[in-house]
Amino acid sequence: MMRVAVSLAALASAAAFAPISAPTGIQLRGKSVARAPRSAGMVMAMNPMSNAIVEFAATNPELASRGLGVTTNAERWNGRHAMFGMFFMAFTAYLKGHGLIPDADKVLDPAQWGPLAYGGFGTQITNERAIILIAHVHVLFVSVIAAFAPLGFQDTLVKEKGYKPEPAAGLIPAFKAGLTPEAELINGRLAMFGLMAVTSGSIFTGTSVLDIINLGLGKTLY
Protein backbone atom coordinates (compact mmCIF):
# COMPACT_ATOMS: atom_id res chain seq x y z
CA MET A 1 0.00 0.00 0.00
CA MET A 2 2.73 2.45 0.96
CA ARG A 3 4.80 1.61 -2.14
CA VAL A 4 1.77 2.37 -4.31
CA ALA A 5 1.18 5.73 -2.55
CA VAL A 6 4.80 6.75 -2.91
CA SER A 7 4.84 5.74 -6.58
CA LEU A 8 1.68 7.75 -7.32
CA ALA A 9 3.13 10.77 -5.55
CA ALA A 10 6.31 10.53 -7.61
CA LEU A 11 4.36 10.25 -10.88
CA ALA A 12 2.16 13.21 -9.99
CA SER A 13 5.11 15.42 -9.06
CA ALA A 14 6.93 14.56 -12.29
CA ALA A 15 4.32 16.54 -14.24
CA ALA A 16 5.92 19.74 -12.95
CA PHE A 17 8.93 19.10 -15.19
CA ALA A 18 6.85 19.16 -18.40
CA PRO A 19 8.01 22.19 -20.45
CA ILE A 20 5.47 24.44 -22.10
CA SER A 21 5.90 26.63 -25.13
CA ALA A 22 3.45 29.34 -24.18
CA PRO A 23 4.54 32.01 -21.68
CA THR A 24 2.71 31.82 -18.40
CA GLY A 25 3.90 34.90 -16.59
CA ILE A 26 1.89 37.76 -15.21
CA GLN A 27 3.87 40.99 -14.91
CA LEU A 28 3.09 43.21 -11.96
CA ARG A 29 4.09 46.84 -12.22
CA GLY A 30 2.89 49.00 -9.39
CA LYS A 31 -0.90 48.84 -9.33
CA SER A 32 -1.27 48.02 -13.02
CA VAL A 33 -1.42 44.40 -14.10
CA ALA A 34 -0.38 43.07 -17.51
CA ARG A 35 -2.04 39.73 -18.06
CA ALA A 36 -0.51 36.79 -19.89
CA PRO A 37 -1.28 36.19 -23.58
CA ARG A 38 -4.50 34.38 -24.50
CA SER A 39 -2.50 31.29 -25.44
CA ALA A 40 -1.59 30.83 -21.79
CA GLY A 41 -5.12 31.52 -20.53
CA MET A 42 -5.99 27.88 -19.90
CA VAL A 43 -2.90 27.26 -17.81
CA MET A 44 -3.42 30.46 -15.84
CA ALA A 45 -7.14 29.79 -15.31
CA MET A 46 -6.32 26.40 -13.84
CA ASN A 47 -4.09 28.00 -11.22
CA PRO A 48 -5.96 30.05 -8.57
CA MET A 49 -2.59 31.03 -7.10
CA SER A 50 -1.79 33.15 -10.17
CA ASN A 51 -5.03 35.08 -9.83
CA ALA A 52 -4.41 35.45 -6.09
CA ILE A 53 -0.98 37.01 -6.76
CA VAL A 54 -2.54 39.55 -9.13
CA GLU A 55 -5.34 40.43 -6.71
CA PHE A 56 -2.96 40.66 -3.75
CA ALA A 57 -0.64 43.04 -5.62
CA ALA A 58 -3.61 45.22 -6.54
CA THR A 59 -5.06 45.37 -3.02
CA ASN A 60 -1.79 45.31 -1.02
CA PRO A 61 0.82 47.11 -3.15
CA GLU A 62 3.00 47.95 -0.13
CA LEU A 63 3.41 44.33 0.94
CA ALA A 64 3.78 43.08 -2.63
CA SER A 65 6.50 45.66 -3.29
CA ARG A 66 8.48 44.15 -0.40
CA GLY A 67 8.01 40.57 -1.62
CA LEU A 68 5.67 39.64 1.25
CA GLY A 69 2.25 38.02 1.29
CA VAL A 70 0.85 36.14 -1.69
CA THR A 71 3.87 36.62 -3.94
CA THR A 72 6.22 34.50 -6.01
CA ASN A 73 9.03 35.60 -3.70
CA ALA A 74 7.23 34.11 -0.69
CA GLU A 75 6.59 30.89 -2.61
CA ARG A 76 10.28 30.71 -3.49
CA TRP A 77 11.29 31.04 0.17
CA ASN A 78 8.73 28.46 1.25
CA GLY A 79 10.19 26.12 -1.34
CA ARG A 80 13.71 26.73 -0.07
CA HIS A 81 12.70 25.76 3.45
CA ALA A 82 10.84 22.71 2.15
CA MET A 83 13.89 21.59 0.18
CA PHE A 84 16.09 21.93 3.24
CA GLY A 85 13.50 20.10 5.34
CA MET A 86 13.39 17.15 2.93
CA PHE A 87 17.18 16.99 2.84
CA PHE A 88 17.50 17.18 6.62
CA MET A 89 14.89 14.46 7.18
CA ALA A 90 16.64 12.17 4.72
CA PHE A 91 19.97 12.93 6.40
CA THR A 92 18.45 12.20 9.81
CA ALA A 93 17.09 8.88 8.53
CA TYR A 94 20.58 7.99 7.29
CA LEU A 95 22.14 8.86 10.66
CA LYS A 96 19.54 6.83 12.53
CA GLY A 97 19.82 3.85 10.21
CA HIS A 98 23.59 3.69 10.57
CA GLY A 99 23.65 4.21 14.34
CA LEU A 100 25.43 7.58 14.11
CA ILE A 101 23.22 9.29 16.72
CA PRO A 102 24.82 8.64 20.15
CA ASP A 103 22.62 6.91 22.72
CA ALA A 104 19.63 7.35 20.41
CA ASP A 105 17.17 5.35 22.54
CA LYS A 106 18.26 6.73 25.90
CA VAL A 107 15.44 8.61 27.63
CA LEU A 108 16.34 12.04 29.00
CA ASP A 109 16.49 12.35 32.78
CA PRO A 110 14.01 14.99 34.07
CA ALA A 111 16.28 15.65 37.05
CA GLN A 112 18.99 16.79 34.63
CA TRP A 113 16.99 18.32 31.79
CA GLY A 114 13.86 19.52 33.59
CA PRO A 115 10.86 20.38 31.33
CA LEU A 116 13.02 19.80 28.23
CA ALA A 117 12.85 16.07 28.93
CA TYR A 118 9.13 15.97 28.13
CA GLY A 119 7.59 15.96 24.68
CA GLY A 120 3.98 16.52 25.66
CA PHE A 121 1.21 14.48 27.33
CA GLY A 122 3.67 13.52 30.07
CA THR A 123 5.88 11.47 27.75
CA GLN A 124 9.66 11.75 27.93
CA ILE A 125 11.74 12.19 24.80
CA THR A 126 14.79 10.23 23.80
CA ASN A 127 18.30 11.53 23.21
CA GLU A 128 17.71 11.09 19.48
CA ARG A 129 14.74 13.46 19.49
CA ALA A 130 16.58 15.95 21.68
CA ILE A 131 19.55 16.09 19.31
CA ILE A 132 17.28 16.54 16.30
CA LEU A 133 15.31 19.26 18.12
CA ILE A 134 18.42 21.25 19.06
CA ALA A 135 19.76 20.91 15.52
CA HIS A 136 16.51 22.31 14.15
CA VAL A 137 16.62 25.24 16.59
CA HIS A 138 20.11 26.13 15.36
CA VAL A 139 18.99 25.86 11.74
CA LEU A 140 15.97 28.05 12.50
CA PHE A 141 18.18 30.84 13.82
CA VAL A 142 20.49 30.56 10.80
CA SER A 143 17.45 30.68 8.52
CA VAL A 144 16.10 33.81 10.22
CA ILE A 145 19.47 35.54 9.91
CA ALA A 146 19.78 34.50 6.25
CA ALA A 147 16.28 35.80 5.52
CA PHE A 148 16.47 39.19 7.21
CA ALA A 149 20.20 39.98 7.46
CA PRO A 150 21.96 38.10 4.66
CA LEU A 151 25.44 38.62 3.31
CA GLY A 152 25.85 40.86 0.31
CA PHE A 153 25.70 38.03 -2.22
CA GLN A 154 22.61 36.38 -0.69
CA ASP A 155 18.93 36.86 -1.43
CA THR A 156 16.63 38.58 1.07
CA LEU A 157 13.16 37.62 2.21
CA VAL A 158 12.01 41.22 2.69
CA LYS A 159 12.86 43.24 -0.39
CA GLU A 160 13.81 46.90 -0.44
CA LYS A 161 11.22 49.46 -1.45
CA GLY A 162 10.89 49.73 -5.19
CA TYR A 163 11.25 45.99 -5.70
CA LYS A 164 9.40 44.84 -8.81
CA PRO A 165 7.33 41.75 -7.89
CA GLU A 166 8.16 38.60 -9.81
CA PRO A 167 5.49 37.50 -12.29
CA ALA A 168 3.26 34.61 -11.31
CA ALA A 169 4.82 31.34 -12.45
CA GLY A 170 1.57 29.67 -13.48
CA LEU A 171 0.36 26.15 -12.86
CA ILE A 172 3.34 24.65 -14.69
CA PRO A 173 6.36 26.99 -14.76
CA ALA A 174 8.53 27.08 -17.86
CA PHE A 175 11.32 24.56 -17.36
CA LYS A 176 14.84 25.95 -17.67
CA ALA A 177 17.61 23.58 -16.64
CA GLY A 178 20.55 24.65 -14.50
CA LEU A 179 20.79 27.13 -11.64
CA THR A 180 17.81 29.18 -12.74
CA PRO A 181 14.91 30.81 -10.86
CA GLU A 182 12.48 28.57 -12.76
CA ALA A 183 14.29 25.39 -11.72
CA GLU A 184 14.43 26.55 -8.10
CA LEU A 185 10.72 27.27 -8.11
CA ILE A 186 9.88 23.83 -9.52
CA ASN A 187 12.21 22.09 -7.03
CA GLY A 188 10.61 24.05 -4.20
CA ARG A 189 7.13 23.00 -5.27
CA LEU A 190 8.21 19.37 -5.48
CA ALA A 191 9.72 19.61 -1.99
CA MET A 192 6.54 21.14 -0.54
CA PHE A 193 4.47 18.43 -2.23
CA GLY A 194 6.91 15.84 -0.88
CA LEU A 195 6.52 17.12 2.68
CA MET A 196 2.74 16.85 2.41
CA ALA A 197 2.99 13.35 0.95
CA VAL A 198 5.41 12.15 3.62
CA THR A 199 3.46 13.59 6.57
CA SER A 200 0.13 12.37 5.18
CA GLY A 201 1.53 8.89 4.66
CA SER A 202 2.87 8.88 8.19
CA ILE A 203 -0.46 10.00 9.68
CA PHE A 204 -2.70 7.63 7.73
CA THR A 205 -0.49 4.54 8.03
CA GLY A 206 0.99 5.04 11.49
CA THR A 207 4.49 4.67 10.02
CA SER A 208 7.24 6.99 11.20
CA VAL A 209 8.29 9.82 8.89
CA LEU A 210 11.83 8.46 8.64
CA ASP A 211 10.55 5.03 7.63
CA ILE A 212 8.32 6.63 4.98
CA ILE A 213 11.31 8.49 3.53
CA ASN A 214 13.48 5.38 3.59
CA LEU A 215 10.75 3.41 1.81
CA GLY A 216 10.30 6.15 -0.77
CA LEU A 217 14.03 6.05 -1.50
CA GLY A 218 13.96 2.31 -2.03
CA LYS A 219 15.32 1.45 1.43
CA THR A 220 18.69 2.92 0.52
CA LEU A 221 19.11 4.77 3.84
CA TYR A 222 18.86 1.71 6.10
PDB file of C-alpha atoms in Angstrom:
ATOM      1  CA  MET A   1       0.000   0.000   0.000  1.00  0.00           C
ATOM      2  CA  MET A   2       2.734   2.450   0.964  1.00  0.00           C
ATOM      3  CA  ARG A   3       4.795   1.609  -2.137  1.00  0.00           C
ATOM      4  CA  VAL A   4       1.771   2.374  -4.310  1.00  0.00           C
ATOM      5  CA  ALA A   5       1.179   5.727  -2.547  1.00  0.00           C
ATOM      6  CA  VAL A   6       4.805   6.750  -2.914  1.00  0.00           C
ATOM      7  CA  SER A   7       4.838   5.744  -6.585  1.00  0.00           C
ATOM      8  CA  LEU A   8       1.679   7.747  -7.320  1.00  0.00           C
ATOM      9  CA  ALA A   9       3.131  10.772  -5.554  1.00  0.00           C
ATOM     10  CA  ALA A  10       6.314  10.530  -7.615  1.00  0.00           C
ATOM     11  CA  LEU A  11       4.362  10.245 -10.879  1.00  0.00           C
ATOM     12  CA  ALA A  12       2.162  13.205  -9.990  1.00  0.00           C
ATOM     13  CA  SER A  13       5.113  15.418  -9.058  1.00  0.00           C
ATOM     14  CA  ALA A  14       6.934  14.562 -12.291  1.00  0.00           C
ATOM     15  CA  ALA A  15       4.324  16.542 -14.241  1.00  0.00           C
ATOM     16  CA  ALA A  16       5.919  19.739 -12.952  1.00  0.00           C
ATOM     17  CA  PHE A  17       8.926  19.100 -15.190  1.00  0.00           C
ATOM     18  CA  ALA A  18       6.854  19.161 -18.405  1.00  0.00           C
ATOM     19  CA  PRO A  19       8.007  22.187 -20.453  1.00  0.00           C
ATOM     20  CA  ILE A  20       5.466  24.444 -22.097  1.00  0.00           C
ATOM     21  CA  SER A  21       5.903  26.635 -25.130  1.00  0.00           C
ATOM     22  CA  ALA A  22       3.453  29.336 -24.184  1.00  0.00           C
ATOM     23  CA  PRO A  23       4.538  32.009 -21.679  1.00  0.00           C
ATOM     24  CA  THR A  24       2.707  31.818 -18.404  1.00  0.00           C
ATOM     25  CA  GLY A  25       3.897  34.903 -16.593  1.00  0.00           C
ATOM     26  CA  ILE A  26       1.887  37.763 -15.208  1.00  0.00           C
ATOM     27  CA  GLN A  27       3.867  40.987 -14.906  1.00  0.00           C
ATOM     28  CA  LEU A  28       3.087  43.214 -11.958  1.00  0.00           C
ATOM     29  CA  ARG A  29       4.086  46.837 -12.217  1.00  0.00           C
ATOM     30  CA  GLY A  30       2.893  49.002  -9.394  1.00  0.00           C
ATOM     31  CA  LYS A  31      -0.895  48.836  -9.334  1.00  0.00           C
ATOM     32  CA  SER A  32      -1.272  48.015 -13.018  1.00  0.00           C
ATOM     33  CA  VAL A  33      -1.419  44.395 -14.096  1.00  0.00           C
ATOM     34  CA  ALA A  34      -0.383  43.068 -17.510  1.00  0.00           C
ATOM     35  CA  ARG A  35      -2.043  39.729 -18.060  1.00  0.00           C
ATOM     36  CA  ALA A  36      -0.509  36.786 -19.889  1.00  0.00           C
ATOM     37  CA  PRO A  37      -1.282  36.195 -23.580  1.00  0.00           C
ATOM     38  CA  ARG A  38      -4.496  34.376 -24.499  1.00  0.00           C
ATOM     39  CA  SER A  39      -2.496  31.287 -25.443  1.00  0.00           C
ATOM     40  CA  ALA A  40      -1.594  30.832 -21.790  1.00  0.00           C
ATOM     41  CA  GLY A  41      -5.120  31.516 -20.533  1.00  0.00           C
ATOM     42  CA  MET A  42      -5.992  27.875 -19.902  1.00  0.00           C
ATOM     43  CA  VAL A  43      -2.899  27.256 -17.811  1.00  0.00           C
ATOM     44  CA  MET A  44      -3.420  30.462 -15.836  1.00  0.00           C
ATOM     45  CA  ALA A  45      -7.140  29.793 -15.314  1.00  0.00           C
ATOM     46  CA  MET A  46      -6.323  26.400 -13.844  1.00  0.00           C
ATOM     47  CA  ASN A  47      -4.094  27.997 -11.223  1.00  0.00           C
ATOM     48  CA  PRO A  48      -5.959  30.045  -8.568  1.00  0.00           C
ATOM     49  CA  MET A  49      -2.586  31.027  -7.096  1.00  0.00           C
ATOM     50  CA  SER A  50      -1.787  33.151 -10.166  1.00  0.00           C
ATOM     51  CA  ASN A  51      -5.031  35.084  -9.826  1.00  0.00           C
ATOM     52  CA  ALA A  52      -4.414  35.455  -6.094  1.00  0.00           C
ATOM     53  CA  ILE A  53      -0.980  37.008  -6.758  1.00  0.00           C
ATOM     54  CA  VAL A  54      -2.537  39.546  -9.130  1.00  0.00           C
ATOM     55  CA  GLU A  55      -5.339  40.427  -6.708  1.00  0.00           C
ATOM     56  CA  PHE A  56      -2.962  40.657  -3.754  1.00  0.00           C
ATOM     57  CA  ALA A  57      -0.644  43.039  -5.625  1.00  0.00           C
ATOM     58  CA  ALA A  58      -3.612  45.225  -6.539  1.00  0.00           C
ATOM     59  CA  THR A  59      -5.062  45.373  -3.022  1.00  0.00           C
ATOM     60  CA  ASN A  60      -1.791  45.312  -1.024  1.00  0.00           C
ATOM     61  CA  PRO A  61       0.822  47.109  -3.145  1.00  0.00           C
ATOM     62  CA  GLU A  62       3.000  47.951  -0.133  1.00  0.00           C
ATOM     63  CA  LEU A  63       3.407  44.330   0.941  1.00  0.00           C
ATOM     64  CA  ALA A  64       3.784  43.081  -2.626  1.00  0.00           C
ATOM     65  CA  SER A  65       6.498  45.663  -3.289  1.00  0.00           C
ATOM     66  CA  ARG A  66       8.484  44.147  -0.396  1.00  0.00           C
ATOM     67  CA  GLY A  67       8.007  40.575  -1.617  1.00  0.00           C
ATOM     68  CA  LEU A  68       5.665  39.636   1.249  1.00  0.00           C
ATOM     69  CA  GLY A  69       2.253  38.020   1.292  1.00  0.00           C
ATOM     70  CA  VAL A  70       0.849  36.140  -1.687  1.00  0.00           C
ATOM     71  CA  THR A  71       3.868  36.622  -3.944  1.00  0.00           C
ATOM     72  CA  THR A  72       6.218  34.499  -6.007  1.00  0.00           C
ATOM     73  CA  ASN A  73       9.034  35.605  -3.701  1.00  0.00           C
ATOM     74  CA  ALA A  74       7.228  34.110  -0.694  1.00  0.00           C
ATOM     75  CA  GLU A  75       6.591  30.893  -2.615  1.00  0.00           C
ATOM     76  CA  ARG A  76      10.278  30.714  -3.493  1.00  0.00           C
ATOM     77  CA  TRP A  77      11.291  31.040   0.175  1.00  0.00           C
ATOM     78  CA  ASN A  78       8.730  28.457   1.254  1.00  0.00           C
ATOM     79  CA  GLY A  79      10.185  26.118  -1.339  1.00  0.00           C
ATOM     80  CA  ARG A  80      13.711  26.731  -0.070  1.00  0.00           C
ATOM     81  CA  HIS A  81      12.699  25.765   3.453  1.00  0.00           C
ATOM     82  CA  ALA A  82      10.841  22.705   2.152  1.00  0.00           C
ATOM     83  CA  MET A  83      13.891  21.591   0.177  1.00  0.00           C
ATOM     84  CA  PHE A  84      16.088  21.932   3.237  1.00  0.00           C
ATOM     85  CA  GLY A  85      13.501  20.097   5.335  1.00  0.00           C
ATOM     86  CA  MET A  86      13.390  17.153   2.930  1.00  0.00           C
ATOM     87  CA  PHE A  87      17.179  16.991   2.836  1.00  0.00           C
ATOM     88  CA  PHE A  88      17.499  17.175   6.620  1.00  0.00           C
ATOM     89  CA  MET A  89      14.893  14.461   7.176  1.00  0.00           C
ATOM     90  CA  ALA A  90      16.636  12.166   4.721  1.00  0.00           C
ATOM     91  CA  PHE A  91      19.966  12.933   6.398  1.00  0.00           C
ATOM     92  CA  THR A  92      18.446  12.203   9.814  1.00  0.00           C
ATOM     93  CA  ALA A  93      17.092   8.878   8.529  1.00  0.00           C
ATOM     94  CA  TYR A  94      20.583   7.993   7.288  1.00  0.00           C
ATOM     95  CA  LEU A  95      22.141   8.858  10.660  1.00  0.00           C
ATOM     96  CA  LYS A  96      19.538   6.827  12.530  1.00  0.00           C
ATOM     97  CA  GLY A  97      19.818   3.851  10.205  1.00  0.00           C
ATOM     98  CA  HIS A  98      23.585   3.686  10.567  1.00  0.00           C
ATOM     99  CA  GLY A  99      23.648   4.210  14.335  1.00  0.00           C
ATOM    100  CA  LEU A 100      25.429   7.582  14.111  1.00  0.00           C
ATOM    101  CA  ILE A 101      23.225   9.293  16.718  1.00  0.00           C
ATOM    102  CA  PRO A 102      24.822   8.644  20.148  1.00  0.00           C
ATOM    103  CA  ASP A 103      22.615   6.911  22.722  1.00  0.00           C
ATOM    104  CA  ALA A 104      19.629   7.345  20.411  1.00  0.00           C
ATOM    105  CA  ASP A 105      17.167   5.352  22.537  1.00  0.00           C
ATOM    106  CA  LYS A 106      18.264   6.731  25.904  1.00  0.00           C
ATOM    107  CA  VAL A 107      15.437   8.609  27.635  1.00  0.00           C
ATOM    108  CA  LEU A 108      16.339  12.040  28.998  1.00  0.00           C
ATOM    109  CA  ASP A 109      16.491  12.353  32.782  1.00  0.00           C
ATOM    110  CA  PRO A 110      14.011  14.989  34.067  1.00  0.00           C
ATOM    111  CA  ALA A 111      16.284  15.645  37.048  1.00  0.00           C
ATOM    112  CA  GLN A 112      18.990  16.788  34.630  1.00  0.00           C
ATOM    113  CA  TRP A 113      16.992  18.320  31.795  1.00  0.00           C
ATOM    114  CA  GLY A 114      13.858  19.518  33.586  1.00  0.00           C
ATOM    115  CA  PRO A 115      10.865  20.378  31.330  1.00  0.00           C
ATOM    116  CA  LEU A 116      13.020  19.796  28.232  1.00  0.00           C
ATOM    117  CA  ALA A 117      12.853  16.066  28.932  1.00  0.00           C
ATOM    118  CA  TYR A 118       9.135  15.965  28.133  1.00  0.00           C
ATOM    119  CA  GLY A 119       7.590  15.955  24.676  1.00  0.00           C
ATOM    120  CA  GLY A 120       3.978  16.521  25.661  1.00  0.00           C
ATOM    121  CA  PHE A 121       1.214  14.483  27.329  1.00  0.00           C
ATOM    122  CA  GLY A 122       3.670  13.524  30.069  1.00  0.00           C
ATOM    123  CA  THR A 123       5.884  11.472  27.751  1.00  0.00           C
ATOM    124  CA  GLN A 124       9.658  11.752  27.929  1.00  0.00           C
ATOM    125  CA  ILE A 125      11.743  12.190  24.800  1.00  0.00           C
ATOM    126  CA  THR A 126      14.788  10.232  23.800  1.00  0.00           C
ATOM    127  CA  ASN A 127      18.296  11.525  23.211  1.00  0.00           C
ATOM    128  CA  GLU A 128      17.714  11.095  19.483  1.00  0.00           C
ATOM    129  CA  ARG A 129      14.739  13.458  19.491  1.00  0.00           C
ATOM    130  CA  ALA A 130      16.581  15.950  21.678  1.00  0.00           C
ATOM    131  CA  ILE A 131      19.551  16.092  19.315  1.00  0.00           C
ATOM    132  CA  ILE A 132      17.283  16.542  16.295  1.00  0.00           C
ATOM    133  CA  LEU A 133      15.306  19.258  18.120  1.00  0.00           C
ATOM    134  CA  ILE A 134      18.424  21.250  19.062  1.00  0.00           C
ATOM    135  CA  ALA A 135      19.764  20.907  15.520  1.00  0.00           C
ATOM    136  CA  HIS A 136      16.505  22.309  14.152  1.00  0.00           C
ATOM    137  CA  VAL A 137      16.622  25.236  16.586  1.00  0.00           C
ATOM    138  CA  HIS A 138      20.114  26.126  15.359  1.00  0.00           C
ATOM    139  CA  VAL A 139      18.988  25.858  11.737  1.00  0.00           C
ATOM    140  CA  LEU A 140      15.966  28.053  12.503  1.00  0.00           C
ATOM    141  CA  PHE A 141      18.183  30.844  13.821  1.00  0.00           C
ATOM    142  CA  VAL A 142      20.493  30.555  10.805  1.00  0.00           C
ATOM    143  CA  SER A 143      17.450  30.685   8.522  1.00  0.00           C
ATOM    144  CA  VAL A 144      16.099  33.814  10.221  1.00  0.00           C
ATOM    145  CA  ILE A 145      19.469  35.535   9.909  1.00  0.00           C
ATOM    146  CA  ALA A 146      19.780  34.500   6.250  1.00  0.00           C
ATOM    147  CA  ALA A 147      16.277  35.796   5.523  1.00  0.00           C
ATOM    148  CA  PHE A 148      16.475  39.188   7.206  1.00  0.00           C
ATOM    149  CA  ALA A 149      20.199  39.982   7.457  1.00  0.00           C
ATOM    150  CA  PRO A 150      21.964  38.096   4.661  1.00  0.00           C
ATOM    151  CA  LEU A 151      25.442  38.617   3.314  1.00  0.00           C
ATOM    152  CA  GLY A 152      25.851  40.863   0.309  1.00  0.00           C
ATOM    153  CA  PHE A 153      25.696  38.026  -2.217  1.00  0.00           C
ATOM    154  CA  GLN A 154      22.615  36.383  -0.692  1.00  0.00           C
ATOM    155  CA  ASP A 155      18.934  36.861  -1.432  1.00  0.00           C
ATOM    156  CA  THR A 156      16.632  38.585   1.068  1.00  0.00           C
ATOM    157  CA  LEU A 157      13.157  37.625   2.205  1.00  0.00           C
ATOM    158  CA  VAL A 158      12.011  41.219   2.686  1.00  0.00           C
ATOM    159  CA  LYS A 159      12.855  43.244  -0.394  1.00  0.00           C
ATOM    160  CA  GLU A 160      13.811  46.901  -0.444  1.00  0.00           C
ATOM    161  CA  LYS A 161      11.220  49.457  -1.454  1.00  0.00           C
ATOM    162  CA  GLY A 162      10.894  49.729  -5.188  1.00  0.00           C
ATOM    163  CA  TYR A 163      11.249  45.995  -5.705  1.00  0.00           C
ATOM    164  CA  LYS A 164       9.396  44.844  -8.807  1.00  0.00           C
ATOM    165  CA  PRO A 165       7.328  41.750  -7.890  1.00  0.00           C
ATOM    166  CA  GLU A 166       8.157  38.599  -9.808  1.00  0.00           C
ATOM    167  CA  PRO A 167       5.493  37.500 -12.291  1.00  0.00           C
ATOM    168  CA  ALA A 168       3.261  34.606 -11.313  1.00  0.00           C
ATOM    169  CA  ALA A 169       4.822  31.342 -12.450  1.00  0.00           C
ATOM    170  CA  GLY A 170       1.571  29.672 -13.482  1.00  0.00           C
ATOM    171  CA  LEU A 171       0.358  26.153 -12.864  1.00  0.00           C
ATOM    172  CA  ILE A 172       3.343  24.645 -14.689  1.00  0.00           C
ATOM    173  CA  PRO A 173       6.364  26.986 -14.761  1.00  0.00           C
ATOM    174  CA  ALA A 174       8.526  27.078 -17.860  1.00  0.00           C
ATOM    175  CA  PHE A 175      11.324  24.560 -17.356  1.00  0.00           C
ATOM    176  CA  LYS A 176      14.840  25.952 -17.667  1.00  0.00           C
ATOM    177  CA  ALA A 177      17.609  23.582 -16.639  1.00  0.00           C
ATOM    178  CA  GLY A 178      20.548  24.648 -14.497  1.00  0.00           C
ATOM    179  CA  LEU A 179      20.789  27.129 -11.638  1.00  0.00           C
ATOM    180  CA  THR A 180      17.813  29.177 -12.741  1.00  0.00           C
ATOM    181  CA  PRO A 181      14.908  30.807 -10.862  1.00  0.00           C
ATOM    182  CA  GLU A 182      12.481  28.567 -12.760  1.00  0.00           C
ATOM    183  CA  ALA A 183      14.289  25.385 -11.719  1.00  0.00           C
ATOM    184  CA  GLU A 184      14.434  26.552  -8.101  1.00  0.00           C
ATOM    185  CA  LEU A 185      10.718  27.272  -8.108  1.00  0.00           C
ATOM    186  CA  ILE A 186       9.883  23.825  -9.517  1.00  0.00           C
ATOM    187  CA  ASN A 187      12.205  22.094  -7.033  1.00  0.00           C
ATOM    188  CA  GLY A 188      10.611  24.046  -4.203  1.00  0.00           C
ATOM    189  CA  ARG A 189       7.129  22.995  -5.273  1.00  0.00           C
ATOM    190  CA  LEU A 190       8.208  19.370  -5.479  1.00  0.00           C
ATOM    191  CA  ALA A 191       9.720  19.609  -1.991  1.00  0.00           C
ATOM    192  CA  MET A 192       6.538  21.143  -0.543  1.00  0.00           C
ATOM    193  CA  PHE A 193       4.471  18.431  -2.226  1.00  0.00           C
ATOM    194  CA  GLY A 194       6.909  15.842  -0.879  1.00  0.00           C
ATOM    195  CA  LEU A 195       6.522  17.117   2.675  1.00  0.00           C
ATOM    196  CA  MET A 196       2.738  16.852   2.409  1.00  0.00           C
ATOM    197  CA  ALA A 197       2.991  13.350   0.948  1.00  0.00           C
ATOM    198  CA  VAL A 198       5.413  12.153   3.622  1.00  0.00           C
ATOM    199  CA  THR A 199       3.465  13.589   6.566  1.00  0.00           C
ATOM    200  CA  SER A 200       0.126  12.368   5.176  1.00  0.00           C
ATOM    201  CA  GLY A 201       1.532   8.890   4.656  1.00  0.00           C
ATOM    202  CA  SER A 202       2.868   8.876   8.191  1.00  0.00           C
ATOM    203  CA  ILE A 203      -0.460  10.001   9.681  1.00  0.00           C
ATOM    204  CA  PHE A 204      -2.697   7.631   7.734  1.00  0.00           C
ATOM    205  CA  THR A 205      -0.490   4.544   8.033  1.00  0.00           C
ATOM    206  CA  GLY A 206       0.993   5.042  11.493  1.00  0.00           C
ATOM    207  CA  THR A 207       4.487   4.672  10.018  1.00  0.00           C
ATOM    208  CA  SER A 208       7.238   6.991  11.195  1.00  0.00           C
ATOM    209  CA  VAL A 209       8.288   9.818   8.887  1.00  0.00           C
ATOM    210  CA  LEU A 210      11.826   8.460   8.643  1.00  0.00           C
ATOM    211  CA  ASP A 211      10.551   5.029   7.633  1.00  0.00           C
ATOM    212  CA  ILE A 212       8.321   6.634   4.980  1.00  0.00           C
ATOM    213  CA  ILE A 213      11.311   8.493   3.527  1.00  0.00           C
ATOM    214  CA  ASN A 214      13.476   5.378   3.595  1.00  0.00           C
ATOM    215  CA  LEU A 215      10.746   3.412   1.814  1.00  0.00           C
ATOM    216  CA  GLY A 216      10.300   6.151  -0.772  1.00  0.00           C
ATOM    217  CA  LEU A 217      14.027   6.048  -1.501  1.00  0.00           C
ATOM    218  CA  GLY A 218      13.962   2.308  -2.035  1.00  0.00           C
ATOM    219  CA  LYS A 219      15.318   1.449   1.425  1.00  0.00           C
ATOM    220  CA  THR A 220      18.693   2.921   0.523  1.00  0.00           C
ATOM    221  CA  LEU A 221      19.114   4.770   3.840  1.00  0.00           C
ATOM    222  CA  TYR A 222      18.862   1.713   6.097  1.00  0.00           C
TER     223      TYR A 222
END
